[in-house]
Coordinates of C-alpha atoms in Angstrom, one line a residue:
X23 CA -6.9 -12.7 0.7
X24 CA -4.8 -9.7 0.7
X25 CA -7.2 -6.6 1.9
X26 CA -5.7 -2.6 1.1
X27 CA -6.3 0.3 1.0
X28 CA -5.4 3.1 0.3
X29 CA -6.0 6.5 1.2
X30 CA -6.6 9.6 -0.8
X31 CA -6.2 13.3 1.6
X32 CA -8.8 16.1 0.4
X33 CA -6.9 16.9 -3.0
X34 CA -7.4 13.0 -3.8
X35 CA -3.5 12.6 -3.3
X36 CA -2.6 9.1 -2.3
X37 CA -1.4 9.6 1.1
X38 CA -1.1 5.6 2.6
X39 CA -2.2 2.4 2.8
X40 CA -2.9 -0.3 4.9
X41 CA -2.6 -3.7 3.7
X42 CA -3.5 -7.2 5.9
X43 CA -3.7 -11.0 5.2
X44 CA -1.7 -13.6 2.6
X45 CA -3.2 -13.9 -1.0
X46 CA -3.6 -17.9 -0.6
X47 CA -2.9 -18.5 -4.1
X48 CA 0.0 -20.7 -3.4
X49 CA 1.5 -22.3 0.1
X50 CA 3.7 -20.3 2.2
X51 CA 6.7 -19.4 1.3
X52 CA 6.0 -19.9 -2.7
X53 CA 2.8 -17.6 -3.1
X54 CA 3.9 -15.1 -6.0
X55 CA 1.2 -12.9 -5.1
X56 CA 2.3 -12.8 -1.7
X57 CA 5.8 -11.4 -2.8
X58 CA 4.7 -8.8 -5.5
X59 CA 2.2 -7.4 -3.4
X60 CA 5.2 -7.1 -0.4
X61 CA 7.8 -5.9 -2.9
X62 CA 5.3 -3.5 -4.1
X63 CA 4.4 -2.3 -0.4
X64 CA 7.8 -2.0 1.0
X65 CA 10.0 -1.3 -1.7
X66 CA 7.3 2.7 -1.5
X67 CA 8.0 2.2 1.8
X68 CA 11.8 3.1 1.8
X69 CA 11.6 4.9 -1.7
X70 CA 9.8 7.6 0.2
X71 CA 12.0 7.2 3.2
X72 CA 15.3 7.5 1.2
X73 CA 14.5 9.8 -1.5
X74 CA 12.0 12.7 -0.1
X75 CA 11.8 14.5 2.5
X76 CA 8.0 13.7 4.0
X77 CA 7.2 12.4 7.6
X78 CA 5.5 9.4 7.6
X79 CA 4.6 6.9 10.0
X80 CA 4.5 3.1 9.2
X81 CA 4.8 0.3 10.8
X82 CA 4.7 -4.1 10.2
X83 CA 2.8 -6.0 12.6
X84 CA 3.8 -9.5 11.1
X85 CA 2.0 -11.8 13.5
X86 CA -1.0 -9.8 12.9
X87 CA 0.1 -9.6 9.0
X88 CA -0.8 -6.3 8.6
X89 CA 1.5 -3.4 7.2
X90 CA 0.2 0.5 7.4
X91 CA 1.9 3.3 6.3
X92 CA 0.4 7.2 6.5
X93 CA 2.4 10.1 4.7
X94 CA 2.2 13.0 7.6
X95 CA 3.6 16.2 5.3
X96 CA 0.8 18.4 4.0
X97 CA 1.4 19.0 1.0
X98 CA 2.4 15.4 -0.1
X99 CA 5.9 16.0 -1.9
X100 CA 6.1 15.3 -6.1
X101 CA 8.1 12.3 -5.2
X102 CA 6.0 10.4 -2.7
X103 CA 2.7 11.0 -5.0
X104 CA 4.5 9.9 -8.0
X105 CA 5.7 6.6 -5.6
X106 CA 2.3 5.8 -4.3
X107 CA 0.7 6.3 -7.8
X108 CA 3.4 3.7 -9.0
X109 CA 2.4 1.9 -6.0
X110 CA -1.5 1.7 -7.2
X111 CA -0.5 0.8 -10.4
X112 CA 1.3 -1.9 -9.5
X113 CA -1.2 -3.3 -7.3
X114 CA -3.8 -3.3 -9.7
X115 CA -1.8 -5.3 -12.4
X116 CA -1.5 -8.4 -10.1
X117 CA -4.7 -8.1 -9.4
X118 CA -5.9 -7.3 -12.8
X119 CA -3.1 -10.3 -13.4
X120 CA -4.3 -12.5 -10.5
X121 CA -7.8 -11.9 -9.7
X122 CA -9.8 -10.1 -6.7
X123 CA -9.7 -13.8 -5.1
X124 CA -6.2 -13.2 -4.3
X125 CA -6.3 -8.8 -3.7
X126 CA -9.5 -7.0 -3.1
X127 CA -8.4 -3.1 -3.6
X128 CA -9.8 -0.2 -1.6
X129 CA -9.7 3.3 -2.6
X130 CA -10.5 5.6 0.4
X131 CA -10.6 9.4 1.8
X132 CA -8.8 9.5 4.7
X133 CA -11.4 11.4 6.5
X134 CA -13.5 9.0 6.4
X135 CA -11.0 7.2 8.7

């Protein structure tokens, strides 16, 4: 199962995430749930880097199956907010289509971390 925690700041703005695991929907290399989630996550990271001036910290640990991303800028720019909102929308759509058996999404306040 993919577990993804989406972080919100004190203003309830999405400001980061941590993703770990594999969906287990199909064999490695053929898992469309993993592919969809990975594409959404990596595209969001790349888009925030390319299209905004927000500062961030991001890392991909392939051997541990963990991706983490934190927007450090305060406030988060409107462009980064839109991109993060789009990520959450896409992740929820994947979860709705394929089920919580393969992807679990948790929204958490960043101060709780």
